[in-house]
PDB file of C-alpha atoms in Angstrom:
ATOM      1  CA  UNK A 649      54.339-137.704 -10.399  1.00  0.00           C
ATOM      2  CA  UNK A 650      52.640-136.322 -13.399  1.00  0.00           C
ATOM      3  CA  UNK A 651      50.014-134.782 -11.230  1.00  0.00           C
ATOM      4  CA  UNK A 652      52.949-132.911  -9.401  1.00  0.00           C
ATOM      5  CA  UNK A 653      54.742-131.608 -12.669  1.00  0.00           C
ATOM      6  CA  UNK A 654      51.152-130.242 -13.565  1.00  0.00           C
ATOM      7  CA  UNK A 655      50.748-128.498 -10.149  1.00  0.00           C
ATOM      8  CA  UNK A 656      54.328-126.988 -10.739  1.00  0.00           C
ATOM      9  CA  UNK A 657      53.419-125.805 -14.130  1.00  0.00           C
ATOM     10  CA  UNK A 658      50.280-124.271 -12.786  1.00  0.00           C
ATOM     11  CA  UNK A 659      52.323-122.479 -10.224  1.00  0.00           C
ATOM     12  CA  UNK A 660      54.872-121.295 -12.558  1.00  0.00           C
ATOM     13  CA  UNK A 661      52.091-119.865 -15.006  1.00  0.00           C
ATOM     14  CA  UNK A 662      50.420-118.194 -12.147  1.00  0.00           C
ATOM     15  CA  UNK A 663      53.654-116.431 -10.931  1.00  0.00           C
ATOM     16  CA  UNK A 664      54.495-115.507 -14.625  1.00  0.00           C
ATOM     17  CA  UNK A 665      50.986-114.072 -14.876  1.00  0.00           C
ATOM     18  CA  UNK A 666      51.152-112.061 -11.689  1.00  0.00           C
ATOM     19  CA  UNK A 667      54.613-110.859 -12.411  1.00  0.00           C
ATOM     20  CA  UNK A 668      53.427-109.849 -15.949  1.00  0.00           C
ATOM     21  CA  UNK A 669      50.438-108.031 -14.292  1.00  0.00           C
ATOM     22  CA  UNK A 670      52.600-106.185 -11.769  1.00  0.00           C
ATOM     23  CA  UNK A 671      55.095-105.129 -14.574  1.00  0.00           C
ATOM     24  CA  UNK A 672      52.424-103.872 -16.699  1.00  0.00           C
ATOM     25  CA  UNK A 673      51.173-101.714 -13.949  1.00  0.00           C
ATOM     26  CA  UNK A 674      54.670-100.439 -12.971  1.00  0.00           C
ATOM     27  CA  UNK A 675      55.154 -99.432 -16.735  1.00  0.00           C
ATOM     28  CA  UNK A 676      51.558 -97.884 -17.114  1.00  0.00           C
ATOM     29  CA  UNK A 677      52.557 -95.799 -14.005  1.00  0.00           C
ATOM     30  CA  UNK A 678      55.658 -94.765 -15.363  1.00  0.00           C
ATOM     31  CA  UNK A 679      54.383 -93.730 -18.740  1.00  0.00           C
ATOM     32  CA  UNK A 680      51.483 -91.890 -17.170  1.00  0.00           C
ATOM     33  CA  UNK A 681      53.857 -89.952 -14.847  1.00  0.00           C
ATOM     34  CA  UNK A 682      56.085 -89.128 -17.925  1.00  0.00           C
ATOM     35  CA  UNK A 683      53.072 -87.926 -20.068  1.00  0.00           C
ATOM     36  CA  UNK A 684      52.022 -85.747 -17.116  1.00  0.00           C
ATOM     37  CA  UNK A 685      55.611 -84.137 -16.740  1.00  0.00           C
ATOM     38  CA  UNK A 686      55.563 -83.754 -20.641  1.00  0.00           C
ATOM     39  CA  UNK A 687      52.272 -81.820 -20.376  1.00  0.00           C
ATOM     40  CA  UNK A 688      53.443 -79.701 -17.456  1.00  0.00           C
ATOM     41  CA  UNK A 689      56.596 -78.703 -19.616  1.00  0.00           C
ATOM     42  CA  UNK A 690      54.524 -77.929 -22.761  1.00  0.00           C
ATOM     43  CA  UNK A 691      52.019 -75.682 -20.781  1.00  0.00           C
ATOM     44  CA  UNK A 692      55.162 -73.450 -19.997  1.00  0.00           C
ATOM     45  CA  UNK A 693      56.050 -73.129 -23.669  1.00  0.00           C
ATOM     46  CA  UNK A 694      54.051 -70.328 -25.583  1.00  0.00           C
ATOM     47  CA  UNK A 695      54.775 -69.841 -29.235  1.00  0.00           C
ATOM     48  CA  UNK A 696      54.731 -66.241 -30.816  1.00  0.00           C
ATOM     49  CA  UNK A 697      54.116 -65.613 -34.390  1.00  0.00           C
ATOM     50  CA  UNK A 698      56.069 -62.635 -35.871  1.00  0.00           C
ATOM     51  CA  UNK A 699      55.078 -60.781 -39.025  1.00  0.00           C
ATOM     52  CA  UNK A 700      56.257 -63.551 -41.266  1.00  0.00           C
ATOM     53  CA  UNK A 701      54.227 -66.214 -39.276  1.00  0.00           C
ATOM     54  CA  UNK A 702      57.466 -67.731 -38.187  1.00  0.00           C
ATOM     55  CA  UNK A 703      56.800 -69.235 -34.726  1.00  0.00           C
ATOM     56  CA  UNK A 704      59.272 -68.464 -31.894  1.00  0.00           C
ATOM     57  CA  UNK A 705      59.091 -70.166 -28.625  1.00  0.00           C
ATOM     58  CA  UNK A 706      58.922 -68.174 -25.194  1.00  0.00           C
ATOM     59  CA  UNK A 707      59.122 -70.305 -22.038  1.00  0.00           C
ATOM     60  CA  UNK A 708      57.042 -69.591 -18.944  1.00  0.00           C
ATOM     61  CA  UNK A 709      59.044 -69.031 -15.721  1.00  0.00           C
ATOM     62  CA  UNK A 710      58.260 -69.719 -12.347  1.00  0.00           C
ATOM     63  CA  UNK A 711      56.852 -66.506 -10.659  1.00  0.00           C
ATOM     64  CA  UNK A 712      58.900 -66.956  -7.721  1.00  0.00           C
ATOM     65  CA  UNK A 713      62.120 -66.721  -9.896  1.00  0.00           C
ATOM     66  CA  UNK A 714      62.224 -62.742 -10.523  1.00  0.00           C
ATOM     67  CA  UNK A 715      60.009 -61.978  -7.442  1.00  0.00           C
ATOM     68  CA  UNK A 716      62.725 -60.185  -5.347  1.00  0.00           C
ATOM     69  CA  UNK A 717      63.355 -58.022  -8.607  1.00  0.00           C
ATOM     70  CA  UNK A 718      59.563 -57.250  -8.958  1.00  0.00           C
ATOM     71  CA  UNK A 719      59.500 -56.322  -5.314  1.00  0.00           C
ATOM     72  CA  UNK A 720      62.141 -53.758  -5.564  1.00  0.00           C
ATOM     73  CA  UNK A 721      60.890 -52.508  -8.923  1.00  0.00           C
ATOM     74  CA  UNK A 722      57.535 -52.048  -7.372  1.00  0.00           C
ATOM     75  CA  UNK A 723      58.888 -50.205  -4.230  1.00  0.00           C
ATOM     76  CA  UNK A 724      60.966 -47.907  -6.334  1.00  0.00           C
ATOM     77  CA  UNK A 725      57.903 -47.070  -8.654  1.00  0.00           C
ATOM     78  CA  UNK A 726      55.934 -46.113  -5.787  1.00  0.00           C
ATOM     79  CA  UNK A 727      58.302 -43.731  -4.443  1.00  0.00           C
ATOM     80  CA  UNK A 728      59.131 -42.258  -7.889  1.00  0.00           C
ATOM     81  CA  UNK A 729      55.406 -41.388  -7.946  1.00  0.00           C
ATOM     82  CA  UNK A 730      54.708 -40.337  -4.598  1.00  0.00           C
ATOM     83  CA  UNK A 731      57.912 -38.051  -4.280  1.00  0.00           C
ATOM     84  CA  UNK A 732      58.036 -36.633  -7.725  1.00  0.00           C
ATOM     85  CA  UNK A 733      55.922 -33.631  -8.111  1.00  0.00           C
ATOM     86  CA  UNK A 734      55.458 -30.424  -9.937  1.00  0.00           C
ATOM     87  CA  UNK A 735      53.678 -27.207  -9.355  1.00  0.00           C
ATOM     88  CA  UNK A 736      50.573 -28.356 -11.181  1.00  0.00           C
ATOM     89  CA  UNK A 737      47.602 -29.404  -9.413  1.00  0.00           C
ATOM     90  CA  UNK A 738      46.400 -32.009 -12.098  1.00  0.00           C
ATOM     91  CA  UNK A 739      49.941 -33.450 -12.089  1.00  0.00           C
ATOM     92  CA  UNK A 740      50.065 -33.868  -8.417  1.00  0.00           C
ATOM     93  CA  UNK A 741      46.474 -35.606  -8.391  1.00  0.00           C
ATOM     94  CA  UNK A 742      47.648 -37.949 -11.285  1.00  0.00           C
ATOM     95  CA  UNK A 743      50.883 -38.891  -9.358  1.00  0.00           C
ATOM     96  CA  UNK A 744      49.088 -39.545  -6.279  1.00  0.00           C
ATOM     97  CA  UNK A 745      46.347 -41.615  -7.893  1.00  0.00           C
ATOM     98  CA  UNK A 746      48.844 -43.840  -9.706  1.00  0.00           C
ATOM     99  CA  UNK A 747      50.801 -44.365  -6.361  1.00  0.00           C
ATOM    100  CA  UNK A 748      47.515 -45.304  -4.402  1.00  0.00           C
ATOM    101  CA  UNK A 749      47.075 -48.479  -6.721  1.00  0.00           C
ATOM    102  CA  UNK A 750      50.426 -49.689  -5.240  1.00  0.00           C
ATOM    103  CA  UNK A 751      49.907 -49.301  -1.639  1.00  0.00           C
ATOM    104  CA  UNK A 752      47.309 -50.014   0.858  1.00  0.00           C
ATOM    105  CA  UNK A 753      45.495 -47.376   3.288  1.00  0.00           C
ATOM    106  CA  UNK A 754      48.956 -46.121   4.979  1.00  0.00           C
ATOM    107  CA  UNK A 755      49.814 -44.450   1.808  1.00  0.00           C
ATOM    108  CA  UNK A 756      46.375 -42.605   1.646  1.00  0.00           C
ATOM    109  CA  UNK A 757      46.947 -41.519   5.340  1.00  0.00           C
ATOM    110  CA  UNK A 758      50.405 -40.087   4.557  1.00  0.00           C
ATOM    111  CA  UNK A 759      48.879 -38.141   1.644  1.00  0.00           C
ATOM    112  CA  UNK A 760      45.932 -36.751   3.413  1.00  0.00           C
ATOM    113  CA  UNK A 761      48.368 -35.768   6.168  1.00  0.00           C
ATOM    114  CA  UNK A 762      50.574 -33.769   3.871  1.00  0.00           C
ATOM    115  CA  UNK A 763      47.577 -32.177   2.311  1.00  0.00           C
ATOM    116  CA  UNK A 764      46.106 -31.249   5.708  1.00  0.00           C
ATOM    117  CA  UNK A 765      49.529 -29.713   6.468  1.00  0.00           C
ATOM    118  CA  UNK A 766      49.541 -27.506   3.214  1.00  0.00           C
ATOM    119  CA  UNK A 767      52.469 -29.385   1.687  1.00  0.00           C
ATOM    120  CA  UNK A 768      50.811 -29.568  -1.793  1.00  0.00           C
ATOM    121  CA  UNK A 769      49.664 -25.861  -1.462  1.00  0.00           C
ATOM    122  CA  UNK A 770      53.320 -24.989  -1.014  1.00  0.00           C
ATOM    123  CA  UNK A 771      54.512 -26.739  -4.035  1.00  0.00           C
ATOM    124  CA  UNK A 772      51.965 -24.673  -5.987  1.00  0.00           C
ATOM    125  CA  UNK A 773      52.739 -21.134  -4.243  1.00  0.00           C
ATOM    126  CA  UNK A 774      56.556 -21.458  -4.565  1.00  0.00           C
ATOM    127  CA  UNK A 775      56.576 -23.234  -7.990  1.00  0.00           C
ATOM    128  CA  UNK A 776      58.778 -26.059  -6.706  1.00  0.00           C
ATOM    129  CA  UNK A 777      59.821 -29.050  -8.574  1.00  0.00           C
ATOM    130  CA  UNK A 778      60.478 -32.357  -6.390  1.00  0.00           C
ATOM    131  CA  UNK A 779      62.300 -35.109  -7.792  1.00  0.00           C
ATOM    132  CA  UNK A 780      63.818 -38.245  -6.206  1.00  0.00           C
ATOM    133  CA  UNK A 781      66.830 -40.291  -6.817  1.00  0.00           C
ATOM    134  CA  UNK A 782      66.826 -43.964  -5.471  1.00  0.00           C
ATOM    135  CA  UNK A 783      70.102 -45.020  -3.563  1.00  0.00           C
ATOM    136  CA  UNK A 784      68.983 -48.450  -2.702  1.00  0.00           C
ATOM    137  CA  UNK A 785      66.116 -50.827  -2.000  1.00  0.00           C
ATOM    138  CA  UNK A 786      66.463 -53.616   0.715  1.00  0.00           C
ATOM    139  CA  UNK A 787      64.391 -56.444   0.280  1.00  0.00           C
ATOM    140  CA  UNK A 788      63.756 -59.390   2.918  1.00  0.00           C
ATOM    141  CA  UNK A 789      61.858 -61.764   0.533  1.00  0.00           C
ATOM    142  CA  UNK A 790      61.192 -64.311   3.460  1.00  0.00           C
ATOM    143  CA  UNK A 791      59.539 -61.617   5.726  1.00  0.00           C
ATOM    144  CA  UNK A 792      58.237 -59.660   2.718  1.00  0.00           C
ATOM    145  CA  UNK A 793      59.989 -56.471   4.248  1.00  0.00           C
ATOM    146  CA  UNK A 794      61.765 -53.587   2.560  1.00  0.00           C
ATOM    147  CA  UNK A 795      63.597 -50.507   3.409  1.00  0.00           C
ATOM    148  CA  UNK A 796      63.990 -47.596   0.912  1.00  0.00           C
ATOM    149  CA  UNK A 797      66.773 -45.156   0.679  1.00  0.00           C
ATOM    150  CA  UNK A 798      66.756 -42.222  -1.408  1.00  0.00           C
ATOM    151  CA  UNK A 799      67.231 -38.529  -1.872  1.00  0.00           C
ATOM    152  CA  UNK A 800      64.583 -35.968  -2.776  1.00  0.00           C
ATOM    153  CA  UNK A 801      65.546 -32.639  -4.428  1.00  0.00           C
ATOM    154  CA  UNK A 802      63.316 -29.709  -4.084  1.00  0.00           C
ATOM    155  CA  UNK A 803      64.106 -27.065  -6.561  1.00  0.00           C
ATOM    156  CA  UNK A 804      62.413 -23.588  -5.788  1.00  0.00           C
ATOM    157  CA  UNK A 805      62.976 -20.237  -7.145  1.00  0.00           C
ATOM    158  CA  UNK A 806      64.862 -19.173  -4.162  1.00  0.00           C
ATOM    159  CA  UNK A 807      66.874 -22.266  -3.019  1.00  0.00           C
ATOM    160  CA  UNK A 808      67.601 -25.979  -3.777  1.00  0.00           C
ATOM    161  CA  UNK A 809      67.023 -28.312  -0.915  1.00  0.00           C
ATOM    162  CA  UNK A 810      68.172 -31.913  -0.965  1.00  0.00           C
ATOM    163  CA  UNK A 811      67.082 -34.277   1.793  1.00  0.00           C
ATOM    164  CA  UNK A 812      67.313 -37.943   2.688  1.00  0.00           C
ATOM    165  CA  UNK A 813      64.192 -40.112   2.538  1.00  0.00           C
ATOM    166  CA  UNK A 814      64.371 -43.460   4.202  1.00  0.00           C
ATOM    167  CA  UNK A 815      60.861 -45.372   4.497  1.00  0.00           C
ATOM    168  CA  UNK A 816      59.838 -48.947   5.319  1.00  0.00           C
ATOM    169  CA  UNK A 817      56.853 -51.410   4.959  1.00  0.00           C
ATOM    170  CA  UNK A 818      55.990 -54.705   3.874  1.00  0.00           C
ATOM    171  CA  UNK A 819      54.866 -56.582   0.784  1.00  0.00           C
ATOM    172  CA  UNK A 820      51.612 -58.200   0.292  1.00  0.00           C
ATOM    173  CA  UNK A 821      51.155 -60.656  -2.939  1.00  0.00           C
ATOM    174  CA  UNK A 822      47.985 -60.180  -4.807  1.00  0.00           C
ATOM    175  CA  UNK A 823      46.243 -63.085  -6.868  1.00  0.00           C
ATOM    176  CA  UNK A 824      45.766 -60.588  -9.764  1.00  0.00           C
ATOM    177  CA  UNK A 825      48.111 -58.425 -11.944  1.00  0.00           C
ATOM    178  CA  UNK A 826      46.016 -55.321 -13.324  1.00  0.00           C
ATOM    179  CA  UNK A 827      47.076 -52.548 -15.707  1.00  0.00           C
ATOM    180  CA  UNK A 828      47.478 -50.293 -12.533  1.00  0.00           C
ATOM    181  CA  UNK A 829      49.513 -52.655 -10.618  1.00  0.00           C
ATOM    182  CA  UNK A 830      51.432 -54.810 -13.086  1.00  0.00           C
ATOM    183  CA  UNK A 831      53.658 -56.520 -10.404  1.00  0.00           C
ATOM    184  CA  UNK A 832      50.618 -57.726  -8.408  1.00  0.00           C
ATOM    185  CA  UNK A 833      52.006 -56.338  -5.192  1.00  0.00           C
ATOM    186  CA  UNK A 834      50.542 -54.190  -2.500  1.00  0.00           C
ATOM    187  CA  UNK A 835      52.772 -52.156  -0.096  1.00  0.00           C
ATOM    188  CA  UNK A 836      51.582 -52.493   3.484  1.00  0.00           C
ATOM    189  CA  UNK A 837      52.402 -50.673   6.949  1.00  0.00           C
ATOM    190  CA  UNK A 838      54.426 -48.002   4.987  1.00  0.00           C
ATOM    191  CA  UNK A 839      55.859 -45.377   7.173  1.00  0.00           C
ATOM    192  CA  UNK A 840      58.864 -42.824   6.757  1.00  0.00           C
ATOM    193  CA  UNK A 841      61.809 -43.504   9.014  1.00  0.00           C
ATOM    194  CA  UNK A 842      63.781 -40.520   8.055  1.00  0.00           C
ATOM    195  CA  UNK A 843      63.007 -37.283   6.064  1.00  0.00           C
ATOM    196  CA  UNK A 844      65.703 -34.564   6.934  1.00  0.00           C
ATOM    197  CA  UNK A 845      67.483 -31.714   4.674  1.00  0.00           C
ATOM    198  CA  UNK A 846      71.325 -32.337   4.113  1.00  0.00           C
ATOM    199  CA  UNK A 847      71.816 -29.550   1.758  1.00  0.00           C
ATOM    200  CA  UNK A 848      70.056 -26.112   1.277  1.00  0.00           C
ATOM    201  CA  UNK A 849      71.644 -23.972  -1.338  1.00  0.00           C
ATOM    202  CA  UNK A 850      70.157 -20.474  -1.780  1.00  0.00           C
ATOM    203  CA  UNK A 851      69.969 -19.049  -5.377  1.00  0.00           C
ATOM    204  CA  UNK A 852      71.336 -15.619  -6.171  1.00  0.00           C
ATOM    205  CA  UNK A 853      68.435 -13.548  -8.345  1.00  0.00           C
ATOM    206  CA  UNK A 854      70.026 -11.499 -10.917  1.00  0.00           C
TER     207      UNK A 854
END
């Protein structure tokens, strides 16, 4: 009888030891997971010091949160650069150079095509000022597709022409953001869908 009681006590002690070990492992894993999550959260926080050395917390956001807005801004910026021109050869070169950082070779192809057709020479000879107004930019974030709608004004000495500009293309995410491409996006497969005059007002020379 005594031997049986001893065996039961040994079994009970064994179960208690095993249970304690399993509980310790579970608690350790739980603490490790919580510590890992805290580290991840802390890495998203940046403290900025003002002039008085007072720390302000700035939280890091997931890059995908504002991506559609960045896509729209990127597309708008490219079109503003490409279609806003003045009768100044250096200004045209500057605009085209800045625009080419935002697009693949399809942008260079359109630029070279316009240059071969004498488009930029006509701007210089007629003292034309070209500006563009964005109507809307449609973005399909899943397909990385966009369509741009805008109106371009061509102001010459003799007339003012307004034309619709509709283009489309795709967006490619880059692994690096640079000073020349702050959104880390590259426009690809860009093409003009529509480019037609909707108004042509002749100026009266006095």
